[in-house]
Coordinates of N, CA and C in Angstrom, one line a residue:
L192 N -37.4 -60.9 -4.9 CA -36.2 -61.7 -5.1 C -35.8 -61.7 -6.6
G193 N -36.7 -61.5 -7.5 CA -36.4 -61.4 -8.9 C -36.1 -62.7 -9.5
L194 N -36.8 -63.8 -9.1 CA -36.7 -65.1 -9.6 C -37.9 -65.4 -10.5
G195 N -37.6 -65.8 -11.8 CA -38.6 -66.3 -12.6 C -38.6 -67.8 -12.4
M196 N -39.8 -68.4 -12.1 CA -39.9 -69.8 -11.7 C -40.6 -70.6 -12.8
G197 N -40.2 -71.8 -13.1 CA -40.8 -72.7 -14.0 C -40.6 -74.1 -13.5
R198 N -40.5 -75.0 -14.4 CA -40.3 -76.4 -14.0 C -39.2 -77.0 -14.8
D199 N -38.4 -78.0 -14.2 CA -37.4 -78.7 -14.9 C -38.0 -79.8 -15.7
E200 N -37.2 -80.6 -16.3 CA -37.8 -81.7 -17.2 C -38.6 -82.7 -16.5
V201 N -38.5 -82.9 -15.2 CA -39.3 -83.9 -14.5 C -40.3 -83.2 -13.6
G202 N -40.5 -81.9 -13.7 CA -41.6 -81.2 -13.1 C -41.3 -80.5 -11.8
N203 N -40.0 -80.5 -11.4 CA -39.6 -79.8 -10.1 C -39.6 -78.3 -10.3
P204 N -40.0 -77.5 -9.3 CA -39.8 -76.1 -9.5 C -38.4 -75.7 -9.6
A205 N -38.1 -74.9 -10.7 CA -36.7 -74.5 -11.0 C -36.7 -73.1 -11.5
V206 N -35.6 -72.4 -11.3 CA -35.4 -71.1 -11.8 C -35.3 -71.0 -13.3
S207 N -36.2 -70.2 -13.9 CA -36.2 -70.0 -15.3 C -35.5 -68.8 -15.8
S208 N -35.5 -67.7 -14.9 CA -34.8 -66.5 -15.3 C -34.5 -65.7 -14.0
L209 N -33.7 -64.7 -14.1 CA -33.4 -63.7 -13.0 C -33.7 -62.3 -13.5
Q210 N -34.2 -61.5 -12.6 CA -34.5 -60.1 -12.9 C -33.4 -59.3 -12.5
E211 N -32.8 -58.6 -13.5 CA -31.7 -57.7 -13.3 C -31.9 -56.7 -12.2
G212 N -30.9 -56.5 -11.3 CA -31.0 -55.5 -10.3 C -31.8 -56.0 -9.0
M213 N -32.3 -57.2 -9.0 CA -33.0 -57.8 -7.9 C -32.1 -58.7 -7.1
P214 N -32.5 -59.0 -5.8 CA -31.6 -59.7 -4.9 C -30.9 -61.0 -5.5
A215 N -31.7 -61.8 -6.1 CA -31.1 -63.1 -6.6 C -30.0 -62.8 -7.7
A216 N -30.2 -61.9 -8.6 CA -29.2 -61.6 -9.6 C -28.0 -60.9 -9.0
L217 N -28.3 -60.0 -8.1 CA -27.2 -59.2 -7.4 C -26.3 -60.2 -6.6
D218 N -26.9 -61.2 -6.0 CA -26.1 -62.2 -5.2 C -25.2 -63.0 -6.1
G219 N -25.6 -63.4 -7.3 CA -24.8 -64.0 -8.3 C -24.6 -65.5 -8.2
R220 N -25.2 -66.2 -7.2 CA -25.0 -67.6 -7.1 C -26.1 -68.4 -7.7
V221 N -27.3 -67.9 -7.8 CA -28.4 -68.6 -8.4 C -28.3 -68.5 -9.9
K222 N -28.6 -69.6 -10.6 CA -28.5 -69.6 -12.1 C -29.8 -70.2 -12.6
A223 N -30.1 -70.0 -13.9 CA -31.2 -70.6 -14.6 C -31.0 -72.1 -14.6
G224 N -32.0 -72.9 -14.3 CA -31.9 -74.3 -14.2 C -31.7 -74.9 -12.8
D225 N -31.4 -74.0 -11.8 CA -31.3 -74.5 -10.5 C -32.6 -74.9 -9.9
V226 N -32.7 -76.1 -9.3 CA -33.9 -76.7 -8.8 C -34.1 -76.2 -7.4
L227 N -35.2 -75.7 -7.0 CA -35.5 -75.2 -5.6 C -35.9 -76.4 -4.8
L228 N -35.2 -76.7 -3.7 CA -35.5 -77.8 -2.8 C -36.2 -77.4 -1.6
R229 N -35.8 -76.3 -0.9 CA -36.3 -75.9 0.4 C -36.4 -74.4 0.4
I230 N -37.4 -73.9 1.2 CA -37.6 -72.5 1.5 C -37.6 -72.4 3.0
N231 N -36.6 -71.7 3.6 CA -36.4 -71.6 5.0 C -36.4 -73.0 5.7
H232 N -35.6 -73.9 5.1 CA -35.4 -75.3 5.6 C -36.6 -76.2 5.5
Q233 N -37.7 -75.7 4.9 CA -38.9 -76.5 4.7 C -39.0 -77.1 3.3
P234 N -39.3 -78.3 3.1 CA -39.5 -78.9 1.7 C -40.6 -78.1 1.0
I235 N -40.4 -77.9 -0.3 CA -41.4 -77.1 -1.0 C -42.5 -78.0 -1.6
P236 N -43.7 -77.4 -1.8 CA -44.8 -78.1 -2.4 C -44.6 -78.3 -3.9
R237 N -45.2 -79.3 -4.5 CA -45.1 -79.5 -5.9 C -45.9 -78.4 -6.7
D238 N -46.9 -77.8 -6.1 CA -47.7 -76.8 -6.8 C -46.9 -75.5 -6.9
L239 N -46.6 -75.1 -8.2 CA -45.8 -73.9 -8.4 C -46.4 -72.6 -7.8
A240 N -47.7 -72.5 -7.9 CA -48.3 -71.3 -7.3 C -48.1 -71.2 -5.8
K241 N -48.1 -72.4 -5.1 CA -47.8 -72.4 -3.7 C -46.3 -72.0 -3.4
V242 N -45.5 -72.5 -4.3 CA -44.0 -72.2 -4.1 C -43.9 -70.6 -4.2
V243 N -44.5 -70.0 -5.2 CA -44.4 -68.6 -5.4 C -44.9 -67.8 -4.2
E244 N -46.0 -68.3 -3.6 CA -46.5 -67.7 -2.4 C -45.6 -67.8 -1.2
L245 N -44.9 -68.9 -1.1 CA -43.9 -69.1 0.0 C -42.7 -68.2 -0.2
L246 N -42.3 -67.9 -1.5 CA -41.2 -67.0 -1.8 C -41.5 -65.5 -1.5
K247 N -42.7 -65.2 -1.6 CA -43.1 -63.8 -1.4 C -43.0 -63.4 0.1
G248 N -42.8 -62.2 0.4 CA -42.7 -61.7 1.8 C -42.5 -60.2 1.8
D249 N -42.5 -59.7 3.0 CA -42.3 -58.2 3.1 C -40.8 -57.8 2.8
A250 N -40.7 -56.7 2.1 CA -39.4 -56.1 1.8 C -38.6 -56.0 3.0
G251 N -37.3 -56.4 2.9 CA -36.4 -56.3 4.0 C -36.3 -57.6 4.8
T252 N -37.2 -58.5 4.6 CA -37.1 -59.8 5.3 C -36.2 -60.8 4.6
Q253 N -35.6 -61.7 5.3 CA -34.7 -62.7 4.7 C -35.5 -63.9 4.4
V254 N -35.0 -64.6 3.4 CA -35.5 -66.0 3.0 C -34.2 -66.8 2.7
K255 N -34.2 -68.0 3.2 CA -33.1 -69.0 3.0 C -33.6 -70.0 2.0
L256 N -32.9 -70.1 0.9 CA -33.3 -71.0 -0.2 C -32.2 -72.1 -0.4
T257 N -32.7 -73.3 -0.6 CA -31.8 -74.4 -0.9 C -32.0 -74.9 -2.3
F258 N -31.0 -74.9 -3.1 CA -31.1 -75.3 -4.5 C -30.3 -76.5 -4.8
N259 N -30.6 -77.2 -5.9 CA -29.7 -78.3 -6.4 C -29.3 -77.9 -7.8
R260 N -28.0 -77.9 -8.1 CA -27.5 -77.7 -9.4 C -26.8 -79.0 -9.8
I261 N -27.4 -79.7 -10.8 CA -26.9 -81.0 -11.1 C -25.5 -81.1 -11.4
Y262 N -24.9 -80.1 -12.0 CA -23.5 -80.2 -12.4 C -22.5 -79.6 -11.4
L263 N -23.1 -79.2 -10.2 CA -22.2 -78.7 -9.1 C -21.8 -79.8 -8.3
S264 N -20.5 -79.9 -7.9 CA -20.0 -81.0 -7.1 C -19.6 -80.5 -5.7
P265 N -19.6 -81.3 -4.7 CA -19.8 -82.7 -4.8 C -21.2 -83.2 -4.7
A266 N -22.0 -82.6 -3.9 CA -23.4 -83.1 -3.7 C -24.4 -82.3 -4.6
G267 N -24.1 -81.1 -5.1 CA -25.0 -80.4 -6.0 C -25.9 -79.4 -5.2
Q268 N -26.0 -79.5 -3.9 CA -26.9 -78.6 -3.2 C -26.1 -77.4 -2.6
F269 N -26.8 -76.3 -2.6 CA -26.2 -75.1 -2.0 C -27.3 -74.2 -1.5
E270 N -27.0 -73.4 -0.5 CA -28.0 -72.6 0.2 C -27.6 -71.1 0.0
V271 N -28.6 -70.3 -0.2 CA -28.5 -68.9 -0.4 C -29.5 -68.1 0.5
T272 N -29.0 -67.1 1.2 CA -29.9 -66.3 2.0 C -30.0 -65.0 1.3
L273 N -31.3 -64.6 0.9 CA -31.5 -63.3 0.2 C -32.4 -62.4 1.0
V274 N -32.3 -61.1 0.9 CA -33.2 -60.2 1.5 C -34.1 -59.7 0.4
R275 N -35.4 -59.8 0.7 CA -36.5 -59.4 -0.2 C -36.4 -57.9 -0.5
A276 N -36.6 -57.5 -1.7 CA -36.6 -56.1 -2.1 C -38.0 -55.7 -2.5
P277 N -38.4 -54.4 -2.4 CA -39.7 -54.0 -2.8 C -39.9 -54.2 -4.3
L278 N -41.0 -54.7 -4.7 CA -41.3 -54.9 -6.2 C -41.4 -53.6 -6.9
K279 N -41.8 -52.5 -6.3 CA -42.0 -51.2 -7.0 C -40.7 -50.7 -7.4
D280 N -39.6 -51.1 -6.8 CA -38.2 -50.7 -7.2 C -37.6 -51.6 -8.2
A281 N -38.3 -52.6 -8.6 CA -37.7 -53.6 -9.5 C -37.7 -53.0 -10.9
P282 N -36.6 -53.2 -11.6 CA -36.5 -52.8 -13.0 C -37.5 -53.6 -13.9
K283 N -38.0 -53.1 -14.9 CA -38.9 -53.8 -15.8 C -38.3 -54.8 -16.7
E284 N -37.0 -54.6 -17.0 CA -36.3 -55.4 -18.0 C -35.9 -56.7 -17.3
I285 N -36.1 -57.8 -18.0 CA -35.7 -59.1 -17.5 C -34.4 -59.6 -18.2
K286 N -33.5 -60.0 -17.3 CA -32.2 -60.5 -17.8 C -32.3 -62.0 -17.8
K287 N -32.3 -62.7 -18.9 CA -32.3 -64.1 -19.0 C -30.9 -64.7 -19.1
P288 N -30.4 -65.5 -18.1 CA -29.1 -66.0 -18.1 C -28.9 -67.0 -19.3
P289 N -27.7 -67.3 -19.6 CA -27.4 -68.3 -20.6 C -28.1 -69.6 -20.3
P290 N -28.4 -70.5 -21.3 CA -29.1 -71.8 -21.0 C -28.3 -72.6 -20.0
A291 N -29.0 -73.3 -19.2 CA -28.4 -74.2 -18.2 C -27.8 -75.4 -19.0
P292 N -26.8 -76.0 -18.4 CA -26.1 -77.2 -19.0 C -27.1 -78.3 -19.2
Q293 N -26.7 -79.2 -20.1 CA -27.6 -80.4 -20.5 C -28.0 -81.1 -19.2
G294 N -29.3 -81.5 -19.2 CA -29.8 -82.2 -18.0 C -30.5 -81.3 -17.1
T295 N -30.5 -80.0 -17.3 CA -31.2 -79.0 -16.4 C -32.2 -78.2 -17.2
R296 N -32.6 -78.7 -18.4 CA -33.4 -78.0 -19.3 C -34.8 -77.7 -18.7
L297 N -35.4 -76.6 -18.9 CA -36.7 -76.3 -18.4 C -37.7 -76.6 -19.5
C298 N -38.9 -77.1 -19.1 CA -39.9 -77.5 -20.0 C -41.2 -76.6 -19.8
G299 N -42.1 -76.8 -20.6 CA -43.4 -76.2 -20.4 C -43.5 -74.8 -21.0
G300 N -42.8 -74.5 -22.0 CA -42.9 -73.1 -22.6 C -41.8 -72.2 -22.1
G301 N -42.0 -70.9 -22.3 CA -41.0 -70.0 -22.0 C -40.9 -69.6 -20.5
P302 N -40.0 -68.8 -20.1 CA -39.9 -68.4 -18.7 C -41.1 -67.6 -18.3
R303 N -41.4 -67.7 -17.0 CA -42.5 -67.0 -16.5 C -42.1 -66.2 -15.2
M304 N -42.3 -64.9 -15.3 CA -41.9 -64.1 -14.1 C -43.1 -64.2 -13.1
C305 N -42.8 -64.6 -11.9 CA -43.9 -64.8 -10.9 C -44.0 -63.6 -9.9
G306 N -43.3 -62.6 -10.1 CA -43.4 -61.4 -9.2 C -42.8 -61.7 -7.8
I307 N -41.7 -62.4 -7.8 CA -41.1 -62.7 -6.5 C -39.6 -62.3 -6.6

């Protein structure tokens, strides 16, 4: 999927970066700072490692992700369906989007690529 995952300021799993050329970046709707709420309509666990495992899957399979973007109106939630790509085809360079608007800052150090 090409999502770097971290945590927002209150500890929710959130997108920290996007990997250029991978499904999330190519789709264009997911941005740094978006908080992940559900994977395939299921609430996500608080444990980031478990979130990463749920995001992984066989290349060519679909995953439906629900995000919250605090500055998106009216409700802030949106859903994206992505098709997983093989990791071996993933470019090595990481493209970090511009900082998220105030109130969506990520904490806990720099972005971390989780291989998803």
